[in-house]
Amino acid sequence: MQSTLIILAHGSTDPAWQAPFATLEARLRERLGPQLRLAYMELCSPLLEEVVQELAEAHPEGTRIDVLPLFFAAGRHLRKDVPAQLEALAQEHPRLELALLPPVGQHPAFIDVVAEIVAERGLRA
């Protein structure tokens, strides 16, 4: 079964806020290929629902979709709102296998990346 990774950001109406996410998507797609997509939870396109709809149409036989939140921690959005979105999408598209991954901020490598950035700025242990 084909698999797609959706990186999920909150969303904003401000194009300047959106720009780094578009850059992130483009750079990750260079490394990981076209099976990576960017979606937003709300406020701007492409919304999570729009991307899932496109993937459902592209893979009528079904596909696995992992959703990686570009959040530091699992607050209300990741504990309630996004799971509710995914549940509704799963009911609408029963051939899709949807999974919500832990947010990037909870990945063990995240602290290492932040430490590297801080070290670049001149703060060392």
Short mmCIF file of N, CA and C in Angstrom, two decimals:
data_model
loop_
_atom_site.label_atom_id
_atom_site.label_comp_id
_atom_site.label_asym_id
_atom_site.label_seq_id
_atom_site.Cartn_x
_atom_site.Cartn_y
_atom_site.Cartn_z
N MET A 1 0.85 -1.19 0.00
CA MET A 1 0.00 0.00 0.00
C MET A 1 0.89 1.24 0.00
N GLN A 2 0.56 2.17 -0.85
CA GLN A 2 1.29 3.43 -0.92
C GLN A 2 1.09 4.21 0.38
N SER A 3 2.07 5.03 0.70
CA SER A 3 2.02 5.81 1.93
C SER A 3 2.36 7.26 1.62
N THR A 4 1.68 8.16 2.31
CA THR A 4 1.93 9.60 2.17
C THR A 4 2.12 10.18 3.56
N LEU A 5 3.01 11.15 3.67
CA LEU A 5 3.20 11.88 4.92
C LEU A 5 2.70 13.30 4.71
N ILE A 6 1.76 13.70 5.55
CA ILE A 6 1.30 15.09 5.55
C ILE A 6 1.95 15.78 6.74
N ILE A 7 2.69 16.85 6.46
CA ILE A 7 3.17 17.69 7.56
C ILE A 7 2.09 18.74 7.79
N LEU A 8 1.67 18.85 9.03
CA LEU A 8 0.51 19.67 9.38
C LEU A 8 0.92 20.85 10.24
N ALA A 9 0.62 22.04 9.75
CA ALA A 9 0.84 23.26 10.52
C ALA A 9 -0.52 23.82 10.94
N HIS A 10 -0.49 24.73 11.88
CA HIS A 10 -1.75 25.30 12.38
C HIS A 10 -2.50 26.05 11.30
N GLY A 11 -1.83 27.01 10.69
CA GLY A 11 -2.45 27.86 9.67
C GLY A 11 -2.57 29.29 10.14
N SER A 12 -2.53 30.21 9.19
CA SER A 12 -2.64 31.63 9.46
C SER A 12 -3.07 32.33 8.18
N THR A 13 -3.73 33.45 8.33
CA THR A 13 -4.11 34.23 7.15
C THR A 13 -2.95 35.09 6.65
N ASP A 14 -1.85 35.14 7.39
CA ASP A 14 -0.70 35.97 7.05
C ASP A 14 0.24 35.22 6.10
N PRO A 15 0.38 35.69 4.86
CA PRO A 15 1.28 35.02 3.90
C PRO A 15 2.72 34.95 4.39
N ALA A 16 3.18 35.93 5.16
CA ALA A 16 4.54 35.89 5.70
C ALA A 16 4.70 34.74 6.69
N TRP A 17 3.66 34.42 7.42
CA TRP A 17 3.69 33.27 8.34
C TRP A 17 3.72 31.98 7.54
N GLN A 18 3.00 31.92 6.45
CA GLN A 18 2.89 30.70 5.63
C GLN A 18 4.18 30.38 4.87
N ALA A 19 4.94 31.40 4.50
CA ALA A 19 6.10 31.22 3.63
C ALA A 19 7.11 30.20 4.13
N PRO A 20 7.51 30.21 5.40
CA PRO A 20 8.49 29.21 5.85
C PRO A 20 7.98 27.77 5.73
N PHE A 21 6.68 27.58 5.84
CA PHE A 21 6.12 26.23 5.71
C PHE A 21 6.17 25.75 4.26
N ALA A 22 5.93 26.67 3.33
CA ALA A 22 6.06 26.31 1.91
C ALA A 22 7.50 25.95 1.58
N THR A 23 8.44 26.71 2.14
CA THR A 23 9.86 26.40 1.93
C THR A 23 10.21 25.05 2.54
N LEU A 24 9.72 24.80 3.75
CA LEU A 24 9.97 23.51 4.40
C LEU A 24 9.43 22.36 3.55
N GLU A 25 8.21 22.52 3.05
CA GLU A 25 7.64 21.47 2.20
C GLU A 25 8.51 21.23 0.97
N ALA A 26 8.91 22.29 0.31
CA ALA A 26 9.72 22.14 -0.91
C ALA A 26 11.05 21.45 -0.61
N ARG A 27 11.70 21.82 0.47
CA ARG A 27 13.00 21.22 0.80
C ARG A 27 12.85 19.77 1.24
N LEU A 28 11.79 19.46 1.97
CA LEU A 28 11.56 18.08 2.37
C LEU A 28 11.19 17.21 1.17
N ARG A 29 10.42 17.77 0.24
CA ARG A 29 10.06 17.00 -0.96
C ARG A 29 11.29 16.69 -1.80
N GLU A 30 12.27 17.60 -1.83
CA GLU A 30 13.52 17.33 -2.54
C GLU A 30 14.20 16.10 -1.96
N ARG A 31 14.12 15.93 -0.64
CA ARG A 31 14.77 14.80 0.02
C ARG A 31 13.91 13.55 0.04
N LEU A 32 12.61 13.72 0.23
CA LEU A 32 11.73 12.57 0.49
C LEU A 32 10.82 12.19 -0.67
N GLY A 33 10.66 13.08 -1.64
CA GLY A 33 9.84 12.78 -2.79
C GLY A 33 8.43 13.31 -2.70
N PRO A 34 7.66 13.08 -3.74
CA PRO A 34 6.32 13.68 -3.85
C PRO A 34 5.30 13.10 -2.89
N GLN A 35 5.64 12.04 -2.15
CA GLN A 35 4.69 11.47 -1.21
C GLN A 35 4.57 12.32 0.06
N LEU A 36 5.29 13.45 0.13
CA LEU A 36 5.19 14.37 1.25
C LEU A 36 4.32 15.55 0.83
N ARG A 37 3.38 15.91 1.70
CA ARG A 37 2.47 17.04 1.42
C ARG A 37 2.38 17.92 2.65
N LEU A 38 2.10 19.19 2.43
CA LEU A 38 1.86 20.16 3.49
C LEU A 38 0.37 20.44 3.56
N ALA A 39 -0.15 20.53 4.78
CA ALA A 39 -1.55 20.92 4.98
C ALA A 39 -1.63 21.79 6.23
N TYR A 40 -2.70 22.55 6.30
CA TYR A 40 -2.96 23.39 7.46
C TYR A 40 -4.23 22.93 8.15
N MET A 41 -4.24 23.10 9.45
CA MET A 41 -5.41 22.72 10.24
C MET A 41 -6.58 23.68 9.98
N GLU A 42 -6.26 24.97 9.84
CA GLU A 42 -7.30 25.98 9.65
C GLU A 42 -6.69 27.27 9.09
N LEU A 43 -7.53 28.15 8.67
CA LEU A 43 -7.21 29.54 8.30
C LEU A 43 -6.55 29.75 6.94
N CYS A 44 -6.01 28.73 6.30
CA CYS A 44 -5.41 28.91 4.98
C CYS A 44 -5.37 27.57 4.25
N SER A 45 -5.11 27.65 2.97
CA SER A 45 -5.07 26.45 2.14
C SER A 45 -3.64 26.07 1.83
N PRO A 46 -3.42 24.79 1.61
CA PRO A 46 -4.42 23.74 1.56
C PRO A 46 -4.77 23.22 2.96
N LEU A 47 -6.04 23.11 3.23
CA LEU A 47 -6.50 22.55 4.49
C LEU A 47 -6.26 21.05 4.52
N LEU A 48 -6.20 20.49 5.70
CA LEU A 48 -6.03 19.06 5.86
C LEU A 48 -7.10 18.30 5.08
N GLU A 49 -8.33 18.75 5.15
CA GLU A 49 -9.43 18.10 4.44
C GLU A 49 -9.21 18.13 2.93
N GLU A 50 -8.68 19.24 2.41
CA GLU A 50 -8.44 19.35 0.97
C GLU A 50 -7.36 18.37 0.51
N VAL A 51 -6.29 18.27 1.28
CA VAL A 51 -5.18 17.38 0.90
C VAL A 51 -5.64 15.92 0.97
N VAL A 52 -6.38 15.58 2.02
CA VAL A 52 -6.87 14.20 2.14
C VAL A 52 -7.83 13.89 1.00
N GLN A 53 -8.67 14.83 0.62
CA GLN A 53 -9.59 14.62 -0.50
C GLN A 53 -8.80 14.36 -1.80
N GLU A 54 -7.77 15.17 -2.05
CA GLU A 54 -6.92 14.96 -3.23
C GLU A 54 -6.28 13.58 -3.22
N LEU A 55 -5.79 13.17 -2.07
CA LEU A 55 -5.14 11.86 -1.97
C LEU A 55 -6.16 10.73 -2.15
N ALA A 56 -7.36 10.91 -1.63
CA ALA A 56 -8.40 9.89 -1.81
C ALA A 56 -8.75 9.74 -3.28
N GLU A 57 -8.82 10.85 -4.00
CA GLU A 57 -9.12 10.81 -5.43
C GLU A 57 -7.97 10.19 -6.22
N ALA A 58 -6.73 10.46 -5.80
CA ALA A 58 -5.56 9.93 -6.50
C ALA A 58 -5.34 8.45 -6.22
N HIS A 59 -5.87 7.97 -5.11
CA HIS A 59 -5.67 6.57 -4.70
C HIS A 59 -7.02 5.94 -4.34
N PRO A 60 -7.89 5.72 -5.32
CA PRO A 60 -9.23 5.17 -5.00
C PRO A 60 -9.17 3.80 -4.36
N GLU A 61 -8.06 3.08 -4.56
CA GLU A 61 -7.92 1.75 -3.95
C GLU A 61 -7.57 1.87 -2.46
N GLY A 62 -7.18 3.05 -2.03
CA GLY A 62 -6.81 3.29 -0.64
C GLY A 62 -5.33 3.59 -0.51
N THR A 63 -4.98 4.19 0.59
CA THR A 63 -3.59 4.54 0.88
C THR A 63 -3.46 4.82 2.36
N ARG A 64 -2.23 4.75 2.84
CA ARG A 64 -1.95 5.11 4.23
C ARG A 64 -1.50 6.57 4.25
N ILE A 65 -2.03 7.33 5.19
CA ILE A 65 -1.66 8.72 5.36
C ILE A 65 -1.26 8.95 6.81
N ASP A 66 0.00 9.30 7.02
CA ASP A 66 0.47 9.68 8.34
C ASP A 66 0.49 11.20 8.41
N VAL A 67 0.02 11.74 9.52
CA VAL A 67 -0.04 13.19 9.71
C VAL A 67 0.95 13.55 10.81
N LEU A 68 1.98 14.32 10.43
CA LEU A 68 3.01 14.75 11.36
C LEU A 68 2.78 16.22 11.72
N PRO A 69 2.31 16.49 12.93
CA PRO A 69 2.06 17.89 13.33
C PRO A 69 3.36 18.66 13.55
N LEU A 70 3.45 19.80 12.94
CA LEU A 70 4.59 20.69 13.13
C LEU A 70 4.30 21.60 14.33
N PHE A 71 4.08 20.96 15.46
CA PHE A 71 3.77 21.62 16.72
C PHE A 71 4.84 21.20 17.72
N PHE A 72 5.09 22.04 18.72
CA PHE A 72 6.05 21.68 19.76
C PHE A 72 5.48 20.66 20.73
N ALA A 73 4.19 20.76 21.03
CA ALA A 73 3.58 19.89 22.03
C ALA A 73 2.13 19.62 21.64
N ALA A 74 1.55 18.64 22.31
CA ALA A 74 0.17 18.26 22.03
C ALA A 74 -0.78 19.00 22.97
N GLY A 75 -1.24 20.13 22.51
CA GLY A 75 -2.25 20.89 23.25
C GLY A 75 -3.65 20.47 22.78
N ARG A 76 -4.61 21.33 23.03
CA ARG A 76 -6.01 21.02 22.70
C ARG A 76 -6.19 20.65 21.23
N HIS A 77 -5.51 21.38 20.34
CA HIS A 77 -5.66 21.08 18.91
C HIS A 77 -5.28 19.63 18.61
N LEU A 78 -4.17 19.18 19.17
CA LEU A 78 -3.71 17.82 18.85
C LEU A 78 -4.38 16.74 19.70
N ARG A 79 -4.95 17.14 20.83
CA ARG A 79 -5.66 16.15 21.65
C ARG A 79 -7.12 16.00 21.22
N LYS A 80 -7.71 17.08 20.66
CA LYS A 80 -9.14 17.03 20.34
C LYS A 80 -9.46 17.39 18.90
N ASP A 81 -9.02 18.56 18.45
CA ASP A 81 -9.45 19.08 17.16
C ASP A 81 -8.96 18.23 15.98
N VAL A 82 -7.65 17.97 15.92
CA VAL A 82 -7.12 17.20 14.79
C VAL A 82 -7.63 15.76 14.82
N PRO A 83 -7.65 15.08 15.98
CA PRO A 83 -8.24 13.74 15.97
C PRO A 83 -9.69 13.73 15.48
N ALA A 84 -10.46 14.77 15.83
CA ALA A 84 -11.84 14.85 15.34
C ALA A 84 -11.86 15.05 13.82
N GLN A 85 -10.96 15.87 13.31
CA GLN A 85 -10.86 16.05 11.86
C GLN A 85 -10.54 14.72 11.18
N LEU A 86 -9.57 14.00 11.73
CA LEU A 86 -9.17 12.74 11.13
C LEU A 86 -10.27 11.68 11.22
N GLU A 87 -11.00 11.68 12.31
CA GLU A 87 -12.12 10.74 12.45
C GLU A 87 -13.18 11.02 11.39
N ALA A 88 -13.51 12.28 11.19
CA ALA A 88 -14.50 12.64 10.16
C ALA A 88 -13.99 12.27 8.77
N LEU A 89 -12.71 12.50 8.52
CA LEU A 89 -12.13 12.15 7.22
C LEU A 89 -12.11 10.63 7.01
N ALA A 90 -11.83 9.88 8.06
CA ALA A 90 -11.83 8.42 7.96
C ALA A 90 -13.23 7.89 7.64
N GLN A 91 -14.24 8.51 8.21
CA GLN A 91 -15.62 8.10 7.90
C GLN A 91 -15.99 8.47 6.47
N GLU A 92 -15.52 9.60 6.01
CA GLU A 92 -15.80 10.06 4.65
C GLU A 92 -15.04 9.24 3.61
N HIS A 93 -13.84 8.79 3.98
CA HIS A 93 -12.97 8.05 3.06
C HIS A 93 -12.53 6.74 3.72
N PRO A 94 -13.39 5.75 3.78
CA PRO A 94 -13.09 4.52 4.54
C PRO A 94 -11.92 3.71 3.97
N ARG A 95 -11.51 3.95 2.74
CA ARG A 95 -10.37 3.20 2.18
C ARG A 95 -9.03 3.79 2.61
N LEU A 96 -9.06 4.94 3.24
CA LEU A 96 -7.82 5.56 3.70
C LEU A 96 -7.49 5.08 5.10
N GLU A 97 -6.22 4.89 5.34
CA GLU A 97 -5.74 4.56 6.68
C GLU A 97 -5.04 5.82 7.19
N LEU A 98 -5.66 6.51 8.13
CA LEU A 98 -5.16 7.79 8.64
C LEU A 98 -4.56 7.59 10.04
N ALA A 99 -3.39 8.17 10.26
CA ALA A 99 -2.74 8.06 11.56
C ALA A 99 -2.14 9.41 11.95
N LEU A 100 -2.41 9.82 13.17
CA LEU A 100 -1.84 11.04 13.71
C LEU A 100 -0.58 10.68 14.49
N LEU A 101 0.55 11.22 14.06
CA LEU A 101 1.82 10.99 14.73
C LEU A 101 2.01 12.00 15.87
N PRO A 102 2.91 11.72 16.81
CA PRO A 102 3.21 12.72 17.84
C PRO A 102 3.82 13.96 17.18
N PRO A 103 3.64 15.13 17.81
CA PRO A 103 4.19 16.36 17.23
C PRO A 103 5.72 16.32 17.18
N VAL A 104 6.29 17.08 16.24
CA VAL A 104 7.74 17.09 16.07
C VAL A 104 8.45 17.49 17.36
N GLY A 105 7.85 18.33 18.14
CA GLY A 105 8.47 18.78 19.39
C GLY A 105 8.66 17.68 20.40
N GLN A 106 7.99 16.57 20.24
CA GLN A 106 8.13 15.45 21.17
C GLN A 106 9.11 14.40 20.66
N HIS A 107 9.67 14.61 19.49
CA HIS A 107 10.65 13.65 18.95
C HIS A 107 11.97 13.84 19.70
N PRO A 108 12.64 12.76 20.07
CA PRO A 108 13.90 12.89 20.81
C PRO A 108 14.95 13.74 20.09
N ALA A 109 14.98 13.73 18.78
CA ALA A 109 15.98 14.50 18.03
C ALA A 109 15.69 16.00 18.06
N PHE A 110 14.48 16.38 18.43
CA PHE A 110 14.11 17.80 18.41
C PHE A 110 15.00 18.62 19.34
N ILE A 111 15.26 18.11 20.54
CA ILE A 111 16.11 18.83 21.50
C ILE A 111 17.51 19.00 20.92
N ASP A 112 18.01 17.97 20.25
CA ASP A 112 19.34 18.06 19.65
C ASP A 112 19.39 19.16 18.59
N VAL A 113 18.36 19.24 17.78
CA VAL A 113 18.31 20.26 16.73
C VAL A 113 18.25 21.66 17.35
N VAL A 114 17.42 21.84 18.37
CA VAL A 114 17.34 23.14 19.04
C VAL A 114 18.68 23.48 19.70
N ALA A 115 19.32 22.49 20.31
CA ALA A 115 20.63 22.74 20.93
C ALA A 115 21.65 23.18 19.89
N GLU A 116 21.62 22.59 18.70
CA GLU A 116 22.54 23.00 17.64
C GLU A 116 22.29 24.44 17.23
N ILE A 117 21.02 24.80 17.10
CA ILE A 117 20.67 26.17 16.72
C ILE A 117 21.15 27.15 17.79
N VAL A 118 20.91 26.81 19.04
CA VAL A 118 21.34 27.68 20.14
C VAL A 118 22.87 27.79 20.14
N ALA A 119 23.57 26.69 19.92
CA ALA A 119 25.04 26.72 19.88
C ALA A 119 25.54 27.59 18.75
N GLU A 120 24.87 27.56 17.61
CA GLU A 120 25.24 28.43 16.50
C GLU A 120 25.13 29.90 16.86
N ARG A 121 24.23 30.20 17.77
CA ARG A 121 24.01 31.59 18.17
C ARG A 121 24.96 32.03 19.27
N GLY A 122 25.87 31.10 19.68
CA GLY A 122 26.91 31.49 20.59
C GLY A 122 26.75 31.03 22.03
N LEU A 123 25.69 30.37 22.39
CA LEU A 123 25.51 29.87 23.75
C LEU A 123 25.99 28.43 23.80
N ARG A 124 26.97 28.17 24.63
CA ARG A 124 27.53 26.83 24.75
C ARG A 124 27.54 26.41 26.22
N ALA A 125 27.47 25.11 26.43
CA ALA A 125 27.49 24.58 27.80
C ALA A 125 28.89 24.64 28.38
#
